[in-house]
CSV table of C-alpha atoms in Angstrom, one decimal:
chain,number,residue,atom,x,y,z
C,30,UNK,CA,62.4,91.7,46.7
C,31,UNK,CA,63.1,90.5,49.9
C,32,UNK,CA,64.8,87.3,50.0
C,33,UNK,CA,64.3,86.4,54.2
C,34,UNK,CA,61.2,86.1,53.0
C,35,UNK,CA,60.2,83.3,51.5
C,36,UNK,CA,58.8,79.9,52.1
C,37,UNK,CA,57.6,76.8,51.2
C,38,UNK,CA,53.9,77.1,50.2
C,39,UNK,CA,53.4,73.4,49.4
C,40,UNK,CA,54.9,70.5,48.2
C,41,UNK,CA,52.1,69.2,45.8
C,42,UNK,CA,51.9,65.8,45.3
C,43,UNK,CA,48.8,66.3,42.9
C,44,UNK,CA,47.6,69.2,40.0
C,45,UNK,CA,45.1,70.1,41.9
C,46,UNK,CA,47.1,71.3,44.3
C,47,UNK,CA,48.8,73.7,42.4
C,48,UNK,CA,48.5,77.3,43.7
C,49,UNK,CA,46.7,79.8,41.7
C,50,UNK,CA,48.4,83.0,42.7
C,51,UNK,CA,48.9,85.2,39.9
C,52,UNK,CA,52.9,85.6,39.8
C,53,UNK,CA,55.9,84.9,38.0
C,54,UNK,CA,57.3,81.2,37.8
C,55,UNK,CA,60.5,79.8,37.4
C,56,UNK,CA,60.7,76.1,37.6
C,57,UNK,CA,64.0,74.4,37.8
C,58,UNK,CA,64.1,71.3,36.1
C,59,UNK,CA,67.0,68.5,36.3
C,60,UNK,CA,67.7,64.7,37.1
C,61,UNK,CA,68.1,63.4,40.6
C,62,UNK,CA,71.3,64.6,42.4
C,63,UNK,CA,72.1,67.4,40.2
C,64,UNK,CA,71.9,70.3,42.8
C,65,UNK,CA,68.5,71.4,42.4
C,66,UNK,CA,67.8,71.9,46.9
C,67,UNK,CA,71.5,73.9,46.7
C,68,UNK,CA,70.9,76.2,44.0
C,69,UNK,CA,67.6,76.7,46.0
C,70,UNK,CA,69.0,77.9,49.0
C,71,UNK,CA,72.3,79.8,47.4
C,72,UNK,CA,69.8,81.7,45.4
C,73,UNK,CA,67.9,82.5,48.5
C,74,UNK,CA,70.9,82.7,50.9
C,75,UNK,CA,69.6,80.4,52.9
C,76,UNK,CA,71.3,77.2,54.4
C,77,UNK,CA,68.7,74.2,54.4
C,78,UNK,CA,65.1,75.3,53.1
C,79,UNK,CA,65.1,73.0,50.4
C,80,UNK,CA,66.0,70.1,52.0
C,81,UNK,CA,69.5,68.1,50.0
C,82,UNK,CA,67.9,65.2,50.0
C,83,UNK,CA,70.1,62.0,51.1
C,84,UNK,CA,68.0,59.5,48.5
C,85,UNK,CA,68.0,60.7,45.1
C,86,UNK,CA,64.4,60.6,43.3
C,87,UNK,CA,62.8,59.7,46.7
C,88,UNK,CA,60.8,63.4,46.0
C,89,UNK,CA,57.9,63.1,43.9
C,90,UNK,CA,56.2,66.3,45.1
C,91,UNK,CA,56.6,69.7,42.9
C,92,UNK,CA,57.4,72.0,45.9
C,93,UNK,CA,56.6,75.8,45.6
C,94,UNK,CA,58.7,78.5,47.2
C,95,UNK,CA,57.2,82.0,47.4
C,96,UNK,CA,59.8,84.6,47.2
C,97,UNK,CA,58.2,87.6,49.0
C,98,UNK,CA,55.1,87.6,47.2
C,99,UNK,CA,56.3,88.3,44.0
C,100,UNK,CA,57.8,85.4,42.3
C,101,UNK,CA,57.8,81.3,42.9
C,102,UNK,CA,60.5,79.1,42.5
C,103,UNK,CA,59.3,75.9,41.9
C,104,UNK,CA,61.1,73.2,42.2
C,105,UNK,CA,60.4,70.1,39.7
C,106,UNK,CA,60.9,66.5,41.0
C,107,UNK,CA,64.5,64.9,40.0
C,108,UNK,CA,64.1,62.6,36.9
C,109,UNK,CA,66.4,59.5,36.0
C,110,UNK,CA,67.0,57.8,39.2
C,111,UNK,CA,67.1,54.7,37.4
C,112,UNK,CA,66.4,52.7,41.1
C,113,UNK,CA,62.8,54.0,41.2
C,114,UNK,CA,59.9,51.8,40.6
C,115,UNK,CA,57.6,52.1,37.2
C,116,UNK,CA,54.5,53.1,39.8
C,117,UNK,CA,56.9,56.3,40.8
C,118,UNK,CA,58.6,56.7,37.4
C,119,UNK,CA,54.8,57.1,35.9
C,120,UNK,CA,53.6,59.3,38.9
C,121,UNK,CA,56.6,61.4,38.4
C,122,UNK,CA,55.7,61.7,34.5
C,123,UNK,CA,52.5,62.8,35.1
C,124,UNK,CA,52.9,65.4,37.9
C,125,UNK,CA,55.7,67.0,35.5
C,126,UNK,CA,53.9,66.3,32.6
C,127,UNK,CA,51.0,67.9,34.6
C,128,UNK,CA,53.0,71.0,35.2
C,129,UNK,CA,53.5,72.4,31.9
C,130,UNK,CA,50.0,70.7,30.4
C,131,UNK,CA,47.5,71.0,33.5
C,132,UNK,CA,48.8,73.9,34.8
C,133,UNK,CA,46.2,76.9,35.4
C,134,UNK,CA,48.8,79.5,35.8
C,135,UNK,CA,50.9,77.9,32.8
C,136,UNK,CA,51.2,81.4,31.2
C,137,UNK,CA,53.1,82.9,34.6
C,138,UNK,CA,56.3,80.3,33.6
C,139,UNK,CA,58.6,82.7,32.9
C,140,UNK,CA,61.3,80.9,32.6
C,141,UNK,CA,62.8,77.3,33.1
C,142,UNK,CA,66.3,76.5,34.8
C,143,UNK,CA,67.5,73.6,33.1
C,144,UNK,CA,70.1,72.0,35.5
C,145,UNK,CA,73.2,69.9,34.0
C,146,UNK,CA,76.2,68.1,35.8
C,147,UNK,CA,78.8,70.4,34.2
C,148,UNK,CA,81.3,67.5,34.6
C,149,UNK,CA,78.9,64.6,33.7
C,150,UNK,CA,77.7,66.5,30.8
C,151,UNK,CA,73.9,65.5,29.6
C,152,UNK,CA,72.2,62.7,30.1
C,153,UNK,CA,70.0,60.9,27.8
C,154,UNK,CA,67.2,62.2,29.8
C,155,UNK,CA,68.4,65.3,30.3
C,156,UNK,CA,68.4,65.2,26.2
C,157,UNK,CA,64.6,64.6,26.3
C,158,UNK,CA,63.8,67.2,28.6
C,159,UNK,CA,65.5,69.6,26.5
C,160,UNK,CA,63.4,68.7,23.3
C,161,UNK,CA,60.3,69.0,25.3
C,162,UNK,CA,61.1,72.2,26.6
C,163,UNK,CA,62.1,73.4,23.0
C,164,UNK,CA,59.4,71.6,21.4
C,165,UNK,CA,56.9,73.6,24.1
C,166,UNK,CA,58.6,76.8,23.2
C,167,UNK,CA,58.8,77.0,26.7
C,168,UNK,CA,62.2,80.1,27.6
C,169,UNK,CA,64.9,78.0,29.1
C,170,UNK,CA,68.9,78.7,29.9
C,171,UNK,CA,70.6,75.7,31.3
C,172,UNK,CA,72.6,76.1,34.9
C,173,UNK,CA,75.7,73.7,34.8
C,174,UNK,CA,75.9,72.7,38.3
C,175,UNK,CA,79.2,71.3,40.1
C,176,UNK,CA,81.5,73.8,38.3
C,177,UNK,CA,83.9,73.5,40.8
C,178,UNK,CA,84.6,70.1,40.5
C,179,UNK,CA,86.7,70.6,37.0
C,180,UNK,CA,89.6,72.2,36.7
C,181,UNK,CA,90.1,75.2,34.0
C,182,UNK,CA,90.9,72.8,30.9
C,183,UNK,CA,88.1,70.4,31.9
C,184,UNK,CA,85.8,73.3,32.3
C,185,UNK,CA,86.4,74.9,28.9
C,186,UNK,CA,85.7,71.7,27.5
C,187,UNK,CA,82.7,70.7,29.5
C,188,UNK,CA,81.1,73.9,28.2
C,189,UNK,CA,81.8,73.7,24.5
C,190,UNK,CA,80.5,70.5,24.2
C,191,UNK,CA,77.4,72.1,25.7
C,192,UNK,CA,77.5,75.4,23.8
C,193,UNK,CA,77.6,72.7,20.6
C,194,UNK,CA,75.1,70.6,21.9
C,195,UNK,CA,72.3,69.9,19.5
C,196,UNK,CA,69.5,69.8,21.9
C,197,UNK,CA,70.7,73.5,23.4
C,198,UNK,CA,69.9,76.2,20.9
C,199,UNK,CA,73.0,78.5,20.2
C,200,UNK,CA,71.3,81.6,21.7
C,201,UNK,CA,70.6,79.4,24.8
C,202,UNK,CA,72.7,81.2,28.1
C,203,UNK,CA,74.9,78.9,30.1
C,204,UNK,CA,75.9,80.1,33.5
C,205,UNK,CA,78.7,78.0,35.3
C,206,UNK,CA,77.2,77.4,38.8
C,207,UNK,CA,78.8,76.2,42.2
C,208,UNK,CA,76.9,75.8,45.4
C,209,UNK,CA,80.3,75.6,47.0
C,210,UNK,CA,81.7,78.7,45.9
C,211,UNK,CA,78.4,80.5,45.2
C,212,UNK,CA,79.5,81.3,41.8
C,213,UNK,CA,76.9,82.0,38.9
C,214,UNK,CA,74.3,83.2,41.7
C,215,UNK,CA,73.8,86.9,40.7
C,216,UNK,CA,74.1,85.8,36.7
C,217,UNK,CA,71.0,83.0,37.4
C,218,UNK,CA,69.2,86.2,39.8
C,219,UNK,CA,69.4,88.5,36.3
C,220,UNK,CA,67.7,86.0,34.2
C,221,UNK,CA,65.2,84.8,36.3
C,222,UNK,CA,64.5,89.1,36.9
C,223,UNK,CA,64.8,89.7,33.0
C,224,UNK,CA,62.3,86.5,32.1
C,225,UNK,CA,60.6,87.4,35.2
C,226,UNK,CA,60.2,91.2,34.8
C,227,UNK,CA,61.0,92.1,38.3
């Protein structure tokens, strides 16, 4: 799979818009300002092609990146920003909402990266998302982003209060992730190829 190639195929705003192509999806999923646009590019080695955006949960768009034909990552809009208007907040419900309900190609979602603030630990919507995704029986491991930011004792912790969450299944992986230091990048690439069969 090559990795230079790969862009942006929309940012959809609607369901409708949704692309039909018949290939793997893996959606990341997380609230605002949790790293989403940097695991995007440290995935794809690529500097800005999801843009880091300066206003958290300003995006209400599901944007679709196609990995060299063969796979999209699609990148859900940030939930939580508690600044938002209700018109957004709703609009954001029912594009995501959309996504795993309305979507035509819902049986190509191989697999959905469930982003967490290692340090902040999750959130009470983070928490909902969770029971959706397991109530959908939708494959999920959860990425906890900012790694870096704890030191070793703080990072142990961090992760056995997530490996004991209720809301994360025992069997659920948990891959440490840094944009900074590019750490957890090859573990997320063998999930998404093991969920994704590629």
């Amino acid at each position: 799979m090559n990795l230079q190639n790969t862009k942006l195929l929309i940012s959809a705003g609607e369901i409708r818009q949704f692309p039909a192509h018949p290939i793997p999806q893996v959606a990341l999923s997380g609230r605002s300002n949790v790293g989403k646009s940097s695991l995007i590019n440290t995935l794809l080695g690529r500097k800005s092609l999801a843009r880091v955006s300066g206003a958290p949960g300003k995006t209400i768009t599901i944007n679709f990146y196609d990995v060299d034909g063969k796979l999209f990552l699609v990148d859900l809009p940030g939930y939580g920003f508690a600044k938002r208007p209700p018109a957004d907040k709703a609009k954001w419900s029912a594009l995501t909402d959309g996504y795993f309900t309305a979507n035509k190609n819902i049986d190509r979602v191989a697999l959905i990266l469930q982003l967490i603030d290692l340090k902040v630990g999750p959130t009470r919507d983070d928490e909902m998302m969770l029971q959706y995704l397991a109530a959908a029986d939708l494959p999920f491991l959860v990425v906890a982003t900012k790694a870096d930011k704890l030191n070793k004792t703080e990072r142990e912790q961090a992760l056995a209060r997530l490996s004991s969450h209720p809301d994360i299944p025992t069997d659920t992986p948990i891959i440490p992730f840094s944009a900074l230091k590019g750490e957890g990048k090859e573990e997320v690439w063998r999930a998404i190829k093991r969920y994704a069969t590629l």
